[in-house]
C-alpha positions as a printed NumPy array, in Angstrom:
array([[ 42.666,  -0.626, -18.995],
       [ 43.513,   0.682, -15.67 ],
       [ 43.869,   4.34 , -17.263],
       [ 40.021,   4.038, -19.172],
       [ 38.526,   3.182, -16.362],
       [ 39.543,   6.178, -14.023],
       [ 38.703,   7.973, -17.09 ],
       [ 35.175,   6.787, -16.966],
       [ 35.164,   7.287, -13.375],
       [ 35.867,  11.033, -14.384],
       [ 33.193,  11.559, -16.751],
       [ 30.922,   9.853, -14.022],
       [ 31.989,  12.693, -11.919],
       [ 31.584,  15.237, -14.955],
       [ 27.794,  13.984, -15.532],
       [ 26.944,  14.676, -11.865],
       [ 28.215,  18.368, -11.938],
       [ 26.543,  18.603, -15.082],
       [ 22.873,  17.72 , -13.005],
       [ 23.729,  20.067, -10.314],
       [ 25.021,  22.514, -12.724],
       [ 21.562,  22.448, -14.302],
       [ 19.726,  22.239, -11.315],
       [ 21.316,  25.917, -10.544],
       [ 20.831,  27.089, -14.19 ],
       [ 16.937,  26.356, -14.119],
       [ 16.379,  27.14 , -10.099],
       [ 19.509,  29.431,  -9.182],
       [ 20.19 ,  29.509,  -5.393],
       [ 16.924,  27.829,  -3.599],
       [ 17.639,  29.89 ,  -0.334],
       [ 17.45 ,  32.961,  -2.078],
       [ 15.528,  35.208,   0.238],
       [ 14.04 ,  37.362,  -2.847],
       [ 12.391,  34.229,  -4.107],
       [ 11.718,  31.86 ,  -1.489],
       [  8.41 ,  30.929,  -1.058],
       [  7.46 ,  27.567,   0.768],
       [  9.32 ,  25.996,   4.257],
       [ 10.657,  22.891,   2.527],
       [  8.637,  20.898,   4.948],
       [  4.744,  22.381,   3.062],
       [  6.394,  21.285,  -0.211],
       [  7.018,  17.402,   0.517],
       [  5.671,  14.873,   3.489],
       [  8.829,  14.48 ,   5.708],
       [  9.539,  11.598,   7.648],
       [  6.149,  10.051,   6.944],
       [  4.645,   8.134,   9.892],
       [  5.285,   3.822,  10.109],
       [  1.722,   3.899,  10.673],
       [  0.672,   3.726,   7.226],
       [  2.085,  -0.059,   7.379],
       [  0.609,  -1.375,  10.405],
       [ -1.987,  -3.573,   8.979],
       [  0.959,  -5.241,   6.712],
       [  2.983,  -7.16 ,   9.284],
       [  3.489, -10.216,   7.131],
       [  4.387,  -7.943,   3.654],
       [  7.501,  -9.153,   2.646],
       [  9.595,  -5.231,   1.851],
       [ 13.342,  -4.481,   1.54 ],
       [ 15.743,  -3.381,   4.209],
       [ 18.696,  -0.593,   3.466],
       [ 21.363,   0.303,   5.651],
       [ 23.191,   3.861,   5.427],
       [ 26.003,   1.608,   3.363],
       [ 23.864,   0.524,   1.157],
       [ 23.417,   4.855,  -0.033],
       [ 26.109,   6.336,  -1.434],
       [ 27.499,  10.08 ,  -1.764],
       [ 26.961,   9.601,  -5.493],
       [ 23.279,   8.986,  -5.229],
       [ 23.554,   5.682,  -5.366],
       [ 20.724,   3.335,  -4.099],
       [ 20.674,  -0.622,  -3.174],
       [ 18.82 ,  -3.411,  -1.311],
       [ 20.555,  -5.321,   1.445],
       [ 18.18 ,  -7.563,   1.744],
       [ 13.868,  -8.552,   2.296],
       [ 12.173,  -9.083,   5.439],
       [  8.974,  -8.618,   6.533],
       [  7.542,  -5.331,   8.051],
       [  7.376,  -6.872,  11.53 ],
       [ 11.397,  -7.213,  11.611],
       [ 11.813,  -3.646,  10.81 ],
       [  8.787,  -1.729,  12.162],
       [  9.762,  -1.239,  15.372],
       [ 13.875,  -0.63 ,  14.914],
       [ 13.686,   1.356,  11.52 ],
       [ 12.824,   4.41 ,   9.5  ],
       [  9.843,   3.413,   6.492],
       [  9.611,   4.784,   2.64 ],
       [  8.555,   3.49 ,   0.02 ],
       [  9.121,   3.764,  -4.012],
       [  9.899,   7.541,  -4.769],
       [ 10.831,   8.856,  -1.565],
       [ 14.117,  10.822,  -1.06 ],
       [ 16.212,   9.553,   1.574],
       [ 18.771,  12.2  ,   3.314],
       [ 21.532,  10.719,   5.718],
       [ 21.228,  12.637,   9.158],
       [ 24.863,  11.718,  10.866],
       [ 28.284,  12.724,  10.228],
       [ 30.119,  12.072,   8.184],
       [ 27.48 ,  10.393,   6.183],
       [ 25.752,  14.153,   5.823],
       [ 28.501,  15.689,   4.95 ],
       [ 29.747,  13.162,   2.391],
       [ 26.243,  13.938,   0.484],
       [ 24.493,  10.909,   1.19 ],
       [ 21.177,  11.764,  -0.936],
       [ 19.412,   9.155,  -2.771],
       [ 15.847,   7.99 ,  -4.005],
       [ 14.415,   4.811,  -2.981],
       [ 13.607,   2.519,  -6.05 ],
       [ 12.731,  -1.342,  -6.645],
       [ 11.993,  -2.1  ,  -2.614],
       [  9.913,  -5.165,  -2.862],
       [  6.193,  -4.348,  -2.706],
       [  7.201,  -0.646,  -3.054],
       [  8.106,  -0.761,   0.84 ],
       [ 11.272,  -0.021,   2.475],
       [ 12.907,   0.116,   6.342],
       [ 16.174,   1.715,   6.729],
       [ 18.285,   2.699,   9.468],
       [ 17.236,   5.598,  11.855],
       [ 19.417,   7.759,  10.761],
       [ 17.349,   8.903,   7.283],
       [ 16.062,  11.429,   6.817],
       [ 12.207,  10.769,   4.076],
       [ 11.111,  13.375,   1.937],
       [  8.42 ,  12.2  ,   0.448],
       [  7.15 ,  14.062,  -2.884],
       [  3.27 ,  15.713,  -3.01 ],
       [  1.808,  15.085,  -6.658],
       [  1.241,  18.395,  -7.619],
       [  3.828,  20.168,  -5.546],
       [  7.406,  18.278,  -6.211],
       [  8.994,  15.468,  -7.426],
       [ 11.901,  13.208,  -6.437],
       [ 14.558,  14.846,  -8.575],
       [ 14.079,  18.102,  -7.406],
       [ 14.19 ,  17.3  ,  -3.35 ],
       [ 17.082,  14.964,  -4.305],
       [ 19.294,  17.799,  -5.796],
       [ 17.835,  20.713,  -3.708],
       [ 19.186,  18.725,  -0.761],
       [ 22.404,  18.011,  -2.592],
       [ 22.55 ,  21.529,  -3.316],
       [ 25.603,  23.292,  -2.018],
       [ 24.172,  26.576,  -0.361],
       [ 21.707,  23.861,   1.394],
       [ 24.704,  22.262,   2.132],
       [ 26.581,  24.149,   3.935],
       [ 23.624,  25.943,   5.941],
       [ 22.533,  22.487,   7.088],
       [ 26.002,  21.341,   7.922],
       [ 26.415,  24.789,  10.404],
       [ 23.439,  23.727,  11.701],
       [ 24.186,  20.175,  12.342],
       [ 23.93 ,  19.324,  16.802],
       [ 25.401,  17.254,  18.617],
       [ 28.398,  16.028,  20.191],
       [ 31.827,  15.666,  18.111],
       [ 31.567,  12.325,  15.903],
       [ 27.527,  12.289,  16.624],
       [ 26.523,  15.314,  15.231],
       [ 22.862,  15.211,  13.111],
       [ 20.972,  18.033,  10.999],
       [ 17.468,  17.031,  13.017],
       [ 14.235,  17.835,  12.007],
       [ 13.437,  21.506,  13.228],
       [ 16.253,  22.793,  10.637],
       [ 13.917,  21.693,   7.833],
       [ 10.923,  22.971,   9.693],
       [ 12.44 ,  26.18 ,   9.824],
       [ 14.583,  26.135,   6.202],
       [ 12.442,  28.541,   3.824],
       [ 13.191,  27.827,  -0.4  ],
       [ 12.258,  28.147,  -3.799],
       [  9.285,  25.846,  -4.723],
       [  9.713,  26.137,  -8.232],
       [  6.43 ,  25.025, -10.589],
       [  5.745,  21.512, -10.991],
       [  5.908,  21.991, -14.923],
       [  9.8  ,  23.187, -14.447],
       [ 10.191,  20.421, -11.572],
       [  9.172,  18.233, -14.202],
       [ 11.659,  19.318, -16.878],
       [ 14.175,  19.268, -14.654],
       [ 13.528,  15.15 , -13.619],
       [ 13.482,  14.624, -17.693],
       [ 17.126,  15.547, -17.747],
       [ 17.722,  13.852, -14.911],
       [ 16.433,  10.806, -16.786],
       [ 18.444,  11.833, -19.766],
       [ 21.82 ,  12.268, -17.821],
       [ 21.095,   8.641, -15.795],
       [ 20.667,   7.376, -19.201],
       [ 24.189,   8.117, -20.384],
       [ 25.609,   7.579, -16.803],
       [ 24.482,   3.689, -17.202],
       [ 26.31 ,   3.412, -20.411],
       [ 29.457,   4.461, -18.912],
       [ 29.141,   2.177, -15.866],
       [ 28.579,  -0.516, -18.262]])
């Protein structure tokens, strides 16, 4: 039993290199200098502003620390509050929005994942996220999600990361400044139906 399940871990594994394989396949190397065409913060809203939930003190939403997002793009809810416990303490997204980890080692691990199912479509996190939230039009989750996770990105955000040692963060102006391939929605698009496809077969193995 013991043996199958590490095996299924594996393939777990296999099905996530097989996303980012694709995502290189369809988009090749986003900071390509010959193709880049958008600073990554025109092609999504990042780090929306709280404001947007003012008026809904009293909505009951859902509250996810950085444990509750793992390296393998994992996403969960700790628990539901309302937006006055979190709105002065915590970072806001809702439904759809890709949240990034900030902080070692959390960055480096690959902490990437979109936020899905928060109660009322609203969710507080900790501070150290990272929102990129998608334009209709312009991009979609999938593609910010594995763009992020991709490994030129990487390793150009992780030189870039400041700080002192066991604090260091990739902050904001590094995004403002990071120029990359905006692909077309309609190939965005096809991309997020594999996505879909690969998920698919990844929840068969977990179960």
């Amino acid at each position: 039993l013991q043996s199958i399940i590490c095996k299924r871990k594996y393939e777990l594994l296999k099905l996530d290199d097989l996303i980012k394989a694709r995502f290189v396949e369809m988009f090749g190397n986003p900071l390509d200098k010959s193709k880049a065409n958008m600073y990554f913060v025109e092609c999504v809203e990042f780090n929306p502003k709280k404001s947007e939930v003012k008026d809904l003190m009293c909505e009951t939403v859902s509250f996810v620390p950085m444990e509750c997002v793992g390296a393998d793009g994992s996403f969960k809810i700790k628990e539901d509050g309302l937006v006055k416990d979190y709105y002065k303490g915590y970072t806001y997204f809702k439904n759809g929005d890709v949240l990034l980890a900030k902080i070692t080692p959390c960055f480096e691990n690959g902490k990437v994942a979109i936020a899905e199912n928060c109660t009322n479509g609203i969710g507080f996190g900790t501070t150290e996220f990272h929102v990129s939230r998608p334009i209709p039009g312009v991009s979609n989750s999938q593609w910010i999600k594995y763009m992020l996770k991709n490994e030129h990105v990487h390793e150009l955000a992780t030189i870039n990361m400041t700080g002192s040692a066991g604090q260091k963060r990739i902050q904001t102006p590094f995004f403002e400044k990071l120029k990359v391939y905006l692909p077309p929605i309609e190939l965005q698009n096809q991309f997020a139906d594999f996505v879909s496809q690969i998920d698919k077969s990844k929840a068969t193995v977990q179960k």
